[in-house]
Short mmCIF file of C-alpha atoms in Angstrom, two decimals:
data_model
loop_
_atom_site.label_atom_id
_atom_site.label_comp_id
_atom_site.label_asym_id
_atom_site.label_seq_id
_atom_site.Cartn_x
_atom_site.Cartn_y
_atom_site.Cartn_z
CA UNK A 2 32.26 45.92 21.06
CA UNK A 3 35.61 47.58 21.67
CA UNK A 4 37.26 48.84 18.48
CA UNK A 5 40.99 48.07 18.57
CA UNK A 6 43.26 51.10 18.06
CA UNK A 7 45.90 49.12 16.15
CA UNK A 8 46.55 50.59 12.69
CA UNK A 9 43.63 52.94 13.11
CA UNK A 10 43.57 56.67 12.71
CA UNK A 11 45.34 58.01 15.81
CA UNK A 12 45.08 61.25 17.73
CA UNK A 13 48.69 62.05 16.90
CA UNK A 14 47.90 61.84 13.19
CA UNK A 15 44.89 64.10 13.64
CA UNK A 16 47.01 66.70 15.39
CA UNK A 17 49.70 66.45 12.74
CA UNK A 18 47.20 67.10 9.97
CA UNK A 19 45.49 69.81 11.99
CA UNK A 20 48.65 71.87 12.23
CA UNK A 21 50.52 70.86 9.11
CA UNK A 22 49.34 74.07 7.49
CA UNK A 23 51.94 75.78 9.67
CA UNK A 24 54.79 73.98 7.93
CA UNK A 25 56.75 76.06 5.51
CA UNK A 26 55.38 79.27 6.98
CA UNK A 27 57.87 82.12 6.66
CA UNK A 28 58.06 84.38 9.69
CA UNK A 29 58.39 88.11 9.18
CA UNK A 30 60.50 90.23 11.47
CA UNK A 31 57.78 92.32 13.10
CA UNK A 32 58.03 96.05 13.43
CA UNK A 33 57.04 97.83 16.59
CA UNK A 34 53.33 97.52 17.21
CA UNK A 35 51.29 100.66 16.76
CA UNK A 36 48.18 101.37 18.81
CA UNK A 37 44.80 102.51 17.54
CA UNK A 38 42.17 101.23 15.15
CA UNK A 39 43.53 100.16 11.77
CA UNK A 40 42.18 101.80 8.65
CA UNK A 41 39.81 99.81 6.47
CA UNK A 42 41.73 97.51 4.13
CA UNK A 43 42.22 98.69 0.59
CA UNK A 44 40.16 96.53 -1.75
CA UNK A 45 41.18 96.01 -5.39
CA UNK A 46 40.25 93.79 -8.31
CA UNK A 47 42.94 91.29 -9.35
CA UNK A 48 44.28 91.03 -12.90
CA UNK A 49 43.00 88.20 -15.08
CA UNK A 50 46.25 86.27 -14.85
CA UNK A 51 47.31 83.33 -16.97
CA UNK A 52 44.45 81.02 -15.96
CA UNK A 53 41.69 83.59 -16.29
CA UNK A 54 39.92 82.45 -13.12
CA UNK A 55 40.66 82.41 -9.37
CA UNK A 56 42.27 79.51 -7.61
CA UNK A 57 39.46 77.36 -6.18
CA UNK A 58 36.90 78.78 -8.61
CA UNK A 59 33.79 76.59 -8.50
CA UNK A 60 33.60 73.88 -11.14
CA UNK A 61 29.82 73.68 -10.89
CA UNK A 62 27.58 76.27 -12.55
CA UNK A 63 26.82 78.69 -9.73
CA UNK A 64 24.64 80.67 -12.09
CA UNK A 65 22.14 77.81 -12.11
CA UNK A 66 21.65 78.49 -8.39
CA UNK A 67 21.35 82.24 -8.93
CA UNK A 68 24.87 82.92 -7.64
CA UNK A 69 27.91 84.81 -8.89
CA UNK A 70 31.57 84.25 -8.08
CA UNK A 71 34.27 86.92 -7.95
CA UNK A 72 37.61 87.61 -6.34
CA UNK A 73 39.11 90.65 -4.63
CA UNK A 74 42.42 91.55 -3.07
CA UNK A 75 42.55 93.33 0.27
CA UNK A 76 45.65 94.93 1.74
CA UNK A 77 46.99 97.08 4.54
CA UNK A 78 48.95 96.62 7.76
CA UNK A 79 48.35 93.61 9.99
CA UNK A 80 49.17 93.13 13.66
CA UNK A 81 50.68 90.06 15.27
CA UNK A 82 49.81 89.10 18.82
CA UNK A 83 51.60 87.56 21.77
CA UNK A 84 50.33 86.08 25.01
CA UNK A 85 49.61 88.48 27.83
CA UNK A 86 49.49 86.81 31.22
CA UNK A 87 48.88 83.14 31.87
CA UNK A 88 46.79 81.15 29.37
CA UNK A 89 44.70 78.42 30.99
CA UNK A 90 42.32 75.74 29.64
CA UNK A 91 39.25 77.98 30.14
CA UNK A 92 40.11 79.92 26.97
CA UNK A 93 40.01 83.35 28.59
CA UNK A 94 43.21 84.39 26.91
CA UNK A 95 44.60 87.91 26.80
CA UNK A 96 46.95 89.17 24.10
CA UNK A 97 49.11 92.17 23.38
CA UNK A 98 50.13 93.57 20.02
CA UNK A 99 53.65 92.39 19.23
CA UNK A 100 54.35 93.67 15.74
CA UNK A 101 53.02 94.97 12.45
CA UNK A 102 53.69 94.07 8.83
CA UNK A 103 52.29 94.84 5.40
CA UNK A 104 49.99 92.22 3.88
CA UNK A 105 47.98 91.66 0.73
CA UNK A 106 45.69 88.66 0.43
CA UNK A 107 42.52 87.64 -1.34
CA UNK A 108 38.79 87.06 -0.87
CA UNK A 109 36.90 84.51 -2.98
CA UNK A 110 33.26 85.64 -2.97
CA UNK A 111 30.09 83.70 -3.86
CA UNK A 112 26.87 85.67 -3.43
CA UNK A 113 23.32 85.82 -4.75
CA UNK A 114 23.11 87.59 -8.10
CA UNK A 115 19.73 89.03 -7.11
CA UNK A 116 20.13 91.26 -4.03
CA UNK A 117 16.56 90.37 -3.04
CA UNK A 118 17.68 86.76 -2.52
CA UNK A 119 20.40 87.71 0.00
CA UNK A 120 19.45 86.72 3.54
CA UNK A 121 21.78 89.22 5.22
CA UNK A 122 24.32 86.67 6.50
CA UNK A 123 27.88 86.27 5.23
CA UNK A 124 29.80 83.10 6.07
CA UNK A 125 33.54 83.87 6.08
CA UNK A 126 35.60 80.69 5.86
CA UNK A 127 39.24 80.53 6.92
CA UNK A 128 40.50 78.49 3.97
CA UNK A 129 42.18 75.25 5.00
CA UNK A 130 45.79 74.66 3.97
CA UNK A 131 46.45 71.17 5.33
CA UNK A 132 46.93 70.04 1.73
CA UNK A 133 49.48 72.85 1.26
CA UNK A 134 47.05 74.89 -0.84
CA UNK A 135 43.73 76.67 -0.26
CA UNK A 136 40.71 74.39 0.25
CA UNK A 137 37.15 75.17 1.38
CA UNK A 138 35.85 72.08 3.24
CA UNK A 139 33.00 73.81 5.06
CA UNK A 140 31.70 75.37 1.88
CA UNK A 141 31.30 71.81 0.59
CA UNK A 142 29.73 70.51 3.80
CA UNK A 143 27.30 73.47 3.98
CA UNK A 144 26.81 74.10 0.28
CA UNK A 145 23.14 73.11 0.04
CA UNK A 146 22.12 75.36 2.92
CA UNK A 147 24.28 78.24 1.71
CA UNK A 148 22.84 78.29 -1.80
CA UNK A 149 19.19 77.57 -1.06
CA UNK A 150 18.93 80.11 1.77
CA UNK A 151 20.67 83.07 0.10
CA UNK A 152 23.83 83.36 2.18
CA UNK A 153 26.95 85.00 0.84
CA UNK A 154 30.10 82.92 1.28
CA UNK A 155 33.62 84.32 1.35
CA UNK A 156 36.81 82.26 1.42
CA UNK A 157 39.84 83.99 2.95
CA UNK A 158 43.46 83.11 2.18
CA UNK A 159 44.46 83.75 5.77
CA UNK A 160 47.61 81.64 6.02
CA UNK A 161 51.04 81.96 4.49
CA UNK A 162 51.08 78.48 2.96
CA UNK A 163 48.04 79.32 0.84
CA UNK A 164 49.66 82.48 -0.49
CA UNK A 165 53.39 81.72 -0.54
CA UNK A 166 53.35 77.93 -0.81
CA UNK A 167 54.74 75.21 1.41
CA UNK A 168 55.65 71.56 0.88
CA UNK A 169 53.27 70.95 -2.02
CA UNK A 170 53.92 70.87 -5.74
CA UNK A 171 51.97 74.12 -6.18
CA UNK A 172 53.79 76.95 -4.46
CA UNK A 173 50.78 78.80 -3.21
CA UNK A 174 48.67 81.31 -5.09
CA UNK A 175 51.80 83.17 -6.17
CA UNK A 176 53.30 80.07 -7.71
CA UNK A 177 50.07 78.91 -9.32
CA UNK A 178 49.49 82.14 -11.24
CA UNK A 179 52.25 84.75 -10.81
CA UNK A 180 50.52 87.09 -13.27
CA UNK A 181 47.40 87.16 -11.10
CA UNK A 182 48.79 86.70 -7.60
CA UNK A 183 52.39 87.91 -7.82
CA UNK A 184 51.61 91.10 -5.89
CA UNK A 185 50.26 89.25 -2.83
CA UNK A 186 52.23 89.59 0.40
CA UNK A 187 51.92 87.33 3.45
CA UNK A 188 54.29 88.08 6.35
CA UNK A 189 53.70 84.77 8.19
CA UNK A 190 51.07 83.07 10.30
CA UNK A 191 51.69 85.23 13.35
CA UNK A 192 49.73 87.78 11.31
CA UNK A 193 47.06 85.34 10.04
CA UNK A 194 44.65 86.13 12.87
CA UNK A 195 44.61 89.85 12.14
CA UNK A 196 44.49 89.24 8.39
CA UNK A 197 41.30 87.28 9.04
CA UNK A 198 39.96 90.21 11.05
CA UNK A 199 40.82 92.58 8.20
CA UNK A 200 38.91 90.32 5.81
CA UNK A 201 35.78 90.82 7.88
CA UNK A 202 36.45 94.53 8.04
CA UNK A 203 36.81 94.65 4.24
CA UNK A 204 33.36 93.09 3.92
CA UNK A 205 31.73 95.51 6.34
CA UNK A 206 33.45 98.73 5.24
CA UNK A 207 35.62 98.29 2.14
CA UNK A 208 38.00 100.97 0.93
CA UNK A 209 37.46 100.43 -2.77
CA UNK A 210 35.18 98.09 -4.70
CA UNK A 211 32.63 96.34 -2.48
CA UNK A 212 33.27 92.57 -2.56
CA UNK A 213 29.58 92.01 -1.79
CA UNK A 214 28.31 94.30 -4.51
CA UNK A 215 26.40 96.52 -2.12
CA UNK A 216 24.60 93.73 -0.27
CA UNK A 217 23.73 94.96 3.25
CA UNK A 218 25.53 92.81 5.83
CA UNK A 219 23.42 91.95 8.84
CA UNK A 220 25.40 89.07 10.27
CA UNK A 221 29.05 88.09 9.75
CA UNK A 222 29.87 84.49 10.71
CA UNK A 223 33.42 83.11 10.91
CA UNK A 224 33.89 79.47 9.94
CA UNK A 225 36.82 77.06 10.02
CA UNK A 226 37.17 73.31 9.62
CA UNK A 227 39.98 70.98 10.73
CA UNK A 228 43.32 72.79 10.77
CA UNK A 229 41.44 76.05 10.31
CA UNK A 230 39.28 75.16 13.31
CA UNK A 231 42.42 75.04 15.44
CA UNK A 232 43.14 78.62 14.41
CA UNK A 233 39.46 79.51 14.87
CA UNK A 234 39.60 78.28 18.47
CA UNK A 235 42.50 80.63 19.20
CA UNK A 236 40.77 83.43 17.31
CA UNK A 237 37.62 83.07 19.41
CA UNK A 238 39.52 82.94 22.68
CA UNK A 239 42.22 85.55 22.12
CA UNK A 240 41.46 87.77 19.12
CA UNK A 241 37.68 88.25 18.97
CA UNK A 242 37.71 90.15 22.31
CA UNK A 243 40.17 92.58 20.70
CA UNK A 244 38.82 92.76 17.14
CA UNK A 245 35.06 92.34 17.71
CA UNK A 246 34.65 91.81 13.97
CA UNK A 247 32.47 88.68 13.80
CA UNK A 248 28.97 87.99 15.09
CA UNK A 249 29.34 84.23 15.59
CA UNK A 250 31.71 81.32 15.06
CA UNK A 251 31.53 77.83 13.56
CA UNK A 252 34.35 75.65 14.86
CA UNK A 253 34.14 72.40 12.90
CA UNK A 254 36.44 69.45 13.68
CA UNK A 255 38.93 71.07 16.02
CA UNK A 256 41.29 69.28 18.39
CA UNK A 257 41.77 69.49 22.12
CA UNK A 258 44.72 71.84 21.59
CA UNK A 259 44.30 75.16 19.76
CA UNK A 260 46.73 76.63 17.24
CA UNK A 261 49.53 78.78 18.66
CA UNK A 262 49.08 82.54 18.59
CA UNK A 263 52.64 82.85 17.27
CA UNK A 264 51.90 80.83 14.16
CA UNK A 265 54.97 78.67 14.92
CA UNK A 266 54.35 74.91 14.84
CA UNK A 267 56.60 74.14 17.79
CA UNK A 268 54.67 76.54 20.00
CA UNK A 269 51.71 74.14 19.92
CA UNK A 270 53.45 72.49 22.88
CA UNK A 271 53.05 75.75 24.80
CA UNK A 272 49.30 75.96 24.27
CA UNK A 273 46.89 74.96 27.07
CA UNK A 274 45.95 71.30 26.86
CA UNK A 275 43.01 71.16 26.70
CA UNK A 276 42.04 74.43 25.00
CA UNK A 277 38.36 75.00 25.71
CA UNK A 278 36.13 77.75 24.28
CA UNK A 279 35.76 80.79 26.49
CA UNK A 280 32.23 81.30 27.75
CA UNK A 281 32.21 85.03 28.44
CA UNK A 282 31.84 86.39 24.89
CA UNK A 283 28.67 88.21 23.81
CA UNK A 284 28.70 86.31 20.50
CA UNK A 285 28.01 82.56 20.06
CA UNK A 286 30.35 79.72 19.19
CA UNK A 287 29.11 76.41 17.75
CA UNK A 288 31.55 73.49 17.98
CA UNK A 289 30.78 70.48 15.75
CA UNK A 290 32.86 67.29 15.96
CA UNK A 291 32.74 64.17 13.80
CA UNK A 292 33.56 60.65 14.93
CA UNK A 293 37.07 61.09 13.56
CA UNK A 294 37.64 64.13 15.77
CA UNK A 295 36.27 62.93 19.09
CA UNK A 296 39.30 60.83 20.20
CA UNK A 297 41.56 63.87 19.79
CA UNK A 298 39.12 66.44 21.14
CA UNK A 299 37.27 64.73 24.00
CA UNK A 300 39.53 66.10 26.72
CA UNK A 301 38.37 69.62 25.77
CA UNK A 302 34.69 68.82 26.36
CA UNK A 303 32.86 71.43 28.40
CA UNK A 304 29.27 72.07 29.47
CA UNK A 305 27.13 74.01 27.00
CA UNK A 306 26.32 77.57 27.99
CA UNK A 307 24.35 80.51 26.63
CA UNK A 308 27.27 81.24 24.27
CA UNK A 309 28.84 77.84 23.50
CA UNK A 310 27.17 74.68 22.14
CA UNK A 311 28.74 71.38 21.07
CA UNK A 312 27.53 68.61 18.76
CA UNK A 313 29.28 65.27 18.31
CA UNK A 314 27.94 63.53 15.22
CA UNK A 315 27.50 59.74 15.14
CA UNK A 316 28.29 58.01 11.86
CA UNK A 317 30.32 60.88 10.44
CA UNK A 318 33.90 61.52 9.35
CA UNK A 319 36.27 64.49 9.29
CA UNK A 320 36.11 64.37 5.51
CA UNK A 321 33.55 62.22 3.72
CA UNK A 322 32.18 61.11 0.38
CA UNK A 323 29.83 64.11 0.15
CA UNK A 324 32.57 66.70 0.66
CA UNK A 325 34.98 64.79 -1.55
CA UNK A 326 32.52 64.52 -4.43
CA UNK A 327 31.51 68.18 -4.22
CA UNK A 328 35.05 69.45 -3.89
CA UNK A 329 37.07 67.20 -6.19
CA UNK A 330 36.08 68.81 -9.49
CA UNK A 331 36.67 72.30 -8.09
CA UNK A 332 40.09 71.41 -6.69
CA UNK A 333 41.13 69.63 -9.88
CA UNK A 334 39.97 72.56 -12.00
CA UNK A 335 42.67 74.62 -10.32
CA UNK A 336 45.28 72.13 -9.14
CA UNK A 337 45.00 69.35 -11.71
CA UNK A 338 47.13 66.34 -10.81
CA UNK A 339 48.71 68.29 -7.93
CA UNK A 340 45.41 68.20 -6.01
CA UNK A 341 45.72 66.55 -2.58
CA UNK A 342 44.51 62.96 -2.59
CA UNK A 343 43.22 60.70 0.21
CA UNK A 344 45.38 57.96 -1.32
CA UNK A 345 43.62 55.07 0.41
CA UNK A 346 44.94 51.58 -0.20
CA UNK A 347 43.41 49.63 -3.07
CA UNK A 348 40.73 47.22 -1.92
CA UNK A 349 40.08 49.02 1.35
CA UNK A 350 36.64 50.14 2.48
CA UNK A 351 35.06 53.14 0.71
CA UNK A 352 34.72 56.58 2.31
CA UNK A 353 32.12 57.36 4.93
CA UNK A 354 28.98 58.65 3.18
CA UNK A 355 27.09 59.51 6.35
CA UNK A 356 25.02 62.44 7.57
CA UNK A 357 27.74 65.03 8.22
CA UNK A 358 26.41 67.50 5.64
CA UNK A 359 22.85 67.22 6.93
CA UNK A 360 24.02 68.12 10.43
CA UNK A 361 26.18 71.00 9.17
CA UNK A 362 23.21 72.46 7.30
CA UNK A 363 21.23 72.48 10.53
CA UNK A 364 24.15 73.83 12.54
CA UNK A 365 24.64 76.73 10.14
CA UNK A 366 20.98 77.74 10.25
CA UNK A 367 21.01 77.52 14.04
CA UNK A 368 24.17 79.64 14.29
CA UNK A 369 22.83 82.33 11.95
CA UNK A 370 19.65 82.70 13.98
CA UNK A 371 21.49 82.50 17.29
CA UNK A 372 23.91 85.26 16.23
CA UNK A 373 20.93 87.50 15.46
CA UNK A 374 19.55 87.03 18.97
CA UNK A 375 17.49 83.91 18.36
CA UNK A 376 17.29 80.72 20.40
CA UNK A 377 20.36 78.77 21.38
CA UNK A 378 20.68 75.47 19.46
CA UNK A 379 19.89 72.24 21.29
CA UNK A 380 22.75 70.48 23.02
CA UNK A 381 23.99 67.11 21.81
CA UNK A 382 24.93 63.98 23.77
CA UNK A 383 28.60 62.95 24.04
CA UNK A 384 29.71 60.38 21.46
CA UNK A 385 31.74 57.25 22.19
CA UNK A 386 33.92 55.86 19.42
CA UNK A 387 35.12 53.08 21.71
CA UNK A 388 31.82 51.63 22.91
CA UNK A 389 30.13 50.56 19.70
CA UNK A 390 26.96 48.62 19.00
CA UNK A 391 28.16 45.00 18.61
CA UNK A 392 25.46 44.22 16.04
CA UNK A 393 26.05 47.15 13.68
CA UNK A 394 29.53 48.49 14.47
CA UNK A 395 28.04 51.96 14.93
CA UNK A 396 29.32 54.35 17.59
CA UNK A 397 27.09 55.01 20.58
CA UNK A 398 25.77 58.34 21.82
CA UNK A 399 26.12 61.64 19.99
CA UNK A 400 23.72 63.36 17.61
CA UNK A 401 22.04 60.53 15.72
CA UNK A 402 20.36 61.21 12.37
CA UNK A 403 18.36 58.67 10.32
CA UNK A 404 21.46 57.16 8.68
CA UNK A 405 22.36 55.91 12.15
CA UNK A 406 18.99 55.34 13.80
CA UNK A 407 17.61 53.42 10.79
CA UNK A 408 20.89 51.98 9.54
CA UNK A 409 21.60 50.15 6.30
CA UNK A 410 25.40 50.06 6.56
CA UNK A 411 28.16 50.62 9.08
CA UNK A 412 29.35 54.23 9.15
CA UNK A 413 32.46 55.15 11.08
CA UNK A 414 34.87 58.04 11.38
CA UNK A 415 37.79 55.65 11.84
CA UNK A 416 39.45 53.38 9.32
CA UNK A 417 42.41 51.12 8.79
CA UNK A 418 45.15 53.19 7.14
CA UNK A 419 47.61 50.39 6.40
CA UNK A 420 49.32 51.13 3.08
CA UNK A 421 47.46 54.44 2.72
CA UNK A 422 48.43 58.09 2.53
CA UNK A 423 48.33 60.54 5.42
CA UNK A 424 44.92 61.97 4.49
CA UNK A 425 43.11 58.64 4.07
CA UNK A 426 42.21 58.31 7.75
CA UNK A 427 40.26 61.56 7.64
CA UNK A 428 37.58 60.07 5.38
CA UNK A 429 36.31 57.36 7.71
CA UNK A 430 34.65 54.34 6.15
CA UNK A 431 31.38 52.70 5.22
CA UNK A 432 30.60 49.03 4.99
CA UNK A 433 27.46 47.90 3.12
CA UNK A 434 25.60 45.05 4.78
CA UNK A 435 25.78 42.39 2.09
CA UNK A 436 26.58 39.19 3.93
CA UNK A 437 30.28 39.99 4.43
CA UNK A 438 30.80 39.80 0.67
CA UNK A 439 33.32 42.66 0.41
CA UNK A 440 37.07 42.18 0.20
CA UNK A 441 37.55 44.03 3.50
CA UNK A 442 34.98 41.93 5.40
CA UNK A 443 37.58 39.84 7.22
CA UNK A 444 36.72 40.60 10.87
CA UNK A 445 39.90 42.58 11.55
CA UNK A 446 40.98 46.24 11.69
CA UNK A 447 40.15 46.76 8.04
CA UNK A 448 36.53 45.63 8.49
CA UNK A 449 34.44 48.66 9.56
CA UNK A 450 31.43 46.61 10.66
CA UNK A 451 33.41 44.08 12.70
CA UNK A 452 36.95 45.25 13.48
CA UNK A 453 37.50 43.14 16.58
CA UNK A 454 36.79 39.86 18.36
CA UNK A 455 34.35 38.15 18.64
CA UNK A 456 33.45 37.51 15.01
CA UNK A 457 30.05 39.04 14.23
CA UNK A 458 28.19 38.70 10.95
CA UNK A 459 26.75 41.79 9.30
CA UNK A 460 23.07 42.52 9.91
CA UNK A 461 20.60 41.19 7.33
CA UNK A 462 18.56 44.04 5.86
CA UNK A 463 15.53 41.92 5.06
CA UNK A 464 15.27 40.92 8.71
CA UNK A 465 15.67 44.48 9.94
CA UNK A 466 13.09 45.78 7.45
CA UNK A 467 10.69 43.00 6.38
CA UNK A 468 9.01 45.22 3.77
CA UNK A 469 9.93 48.34 1.84
CA UNK A 470 7.02 50.18 3.47
CA UNK A 471 8.39 49.23 6.88
CA UNK A 472 11.79 50.71 6.00
CA UNK A 473 10.33 53.93 4.58
CA UNK A 474 8.07 54.31 7.58
CA UNK A 475 10.96 53.95 10.01
CA UNK A 476 13.06 56.47 8.08
CA UNK A 477 10.15 58.92 8.00
CA UNK A 478 9.62 58.58 11.76
CA UNK A 479 13.33 58.99 12.48
CA UNK A 480 13.63 62.01 10.21
CA UNK A 481 10.72 63.75 11.89
CA UNK A 482 12.19 62.99 15.31
CA UNK A 483 15.48 64.59 14.23
CA UNK A 484 13.64 67.65 12.93
CA UNK A 485 11.68 67.94 16.19
CA UNK A 486 14.92 67.67 18.18
CA UNK A 487 16.54 70.44 16.12
CA UNK A 488 19.28 68.31 14.54
CA UNK A 489 17.86 68.13 11.00
CA UNK A 490 16.23 70.71 8.73
CA UNK A 491 12.74 69.97 7.34
CA UNK A 492 13.86 70.21 3.71
CA UNK A 493 16.69 67.76 4.35
CA UNK A 494 14.29 65.40 6.11
CA UNK A 495 12.15 65.48 2.96
CA UNK A 496 15.17 64.56 0.84
CA UNK A 497 16.12 61.70 3.17
CA UNK A 498 12.61 60.22 3.08
CA UNK A 499 12.48 60.58 -0.72
CA UNK A 500 15.78 58.69 -1.04
CA UNK A 501 14.37 55.93 1.18
CA UNK A 502 11.27 55.66 -1.05
CA UNK A 503 13.49 55.45 -4.15
CA UNK A 504 15.66 52.73 -2.63
CA UNK A 505 15.07 49.01 -2.92
CA UNK A 506 15.61 48.41 0.78
CA UNK A 507 13.13 46.20 2.63
CA UNK A 508 11.75 42.74 2.07
#
């Protein structure tokens, strides 16, 4: 079955969202660049402010997981970079220092309260500002693995929009709580790359209070999703060879074109297209794409190597029900009614609730071990969002977890966005198999299970799985196969099988 592109989430939209965090970014007039190694950032504790808690403070009780949350400011002098020589699609990009400017930003830190529970790895997330304020999508995707395995997680306000504000109702951290954040300084996104480097430096060797409370750092992983992944691609290719701060990189949901080193939106047109990951670094990079991302990223595909691995996840979306449910209460705790909304049209299909978080848990554990000298993760097959199974509407190829190999609903990273807001398309769609009883089951673009001719009825679950035991057995077999292949963690396989046993599916 060929899914029609009409009114569907388009590559141009994906690129617009990817880089919209650059909008409203003030550009500092850089001073002359100074050579040498920068001093460790000064680390300070912020004032309580008018809210009494940090922006993006967790709504859930982290203490119940044995975790604490705190916030620190870090400050110093940041360097901006410019291209040196010709940049080509292979990602082997050289830079030169082009300017310096004062900065002061923040670290949001979640870490085990008991030092004995710390596993030695810190995940440093470049906070996403597509919604014109700081968000932490990969914390939500990876949350189960982070908290159960004793990682520390640190969110970095790397971009100017998050600090100074942009097009949104909340004018950045400084506008949200001037009493707490009024002293922050962000000179513009040309300096965002080095600010992110300084964040890592502040975690390894702080000048002032230790944001990690004395926890010994063994491995420092950089992580970015969506718009942040575009910046992470450029960081890996151009800045890591200069900074050498991080031990590994998670690039989640990037596009074929990386973010500009200048931090200027228009300069995206001057970036190599495609922008692949360089393969000559001594540290690993793990690229994970959802179904939503593949149409806009496929031209940047490259063979896996000893330092770069790609997964393309069938049945997943750029944002999904899992990440939305975990993040909504946290975002609303800080932003209230100004929180970004998917704003999908009434009566349209619900969000994708597929296996994206299961795959991200496995990817994180793989990356942590790989960065410490362990085995390279398994490669994944390419995914096709165009060639779909005519019976189920599911994409073909890719990394396929039990939600896709033993399906009970159509899961897609694409959706009809007619009458919806700009972010709706990021959440994909799901379509329960219930005899085409839903309002969107009309065999057109808005029908996830059957968006195109010829008309195809939804699968009948009782025919697929004649008994409940048959269904549970198939899920159990599929889960074990995914574990054996390295795409699913054993504890997540256990949870998937338990959910199948508790379901009423079969017969």
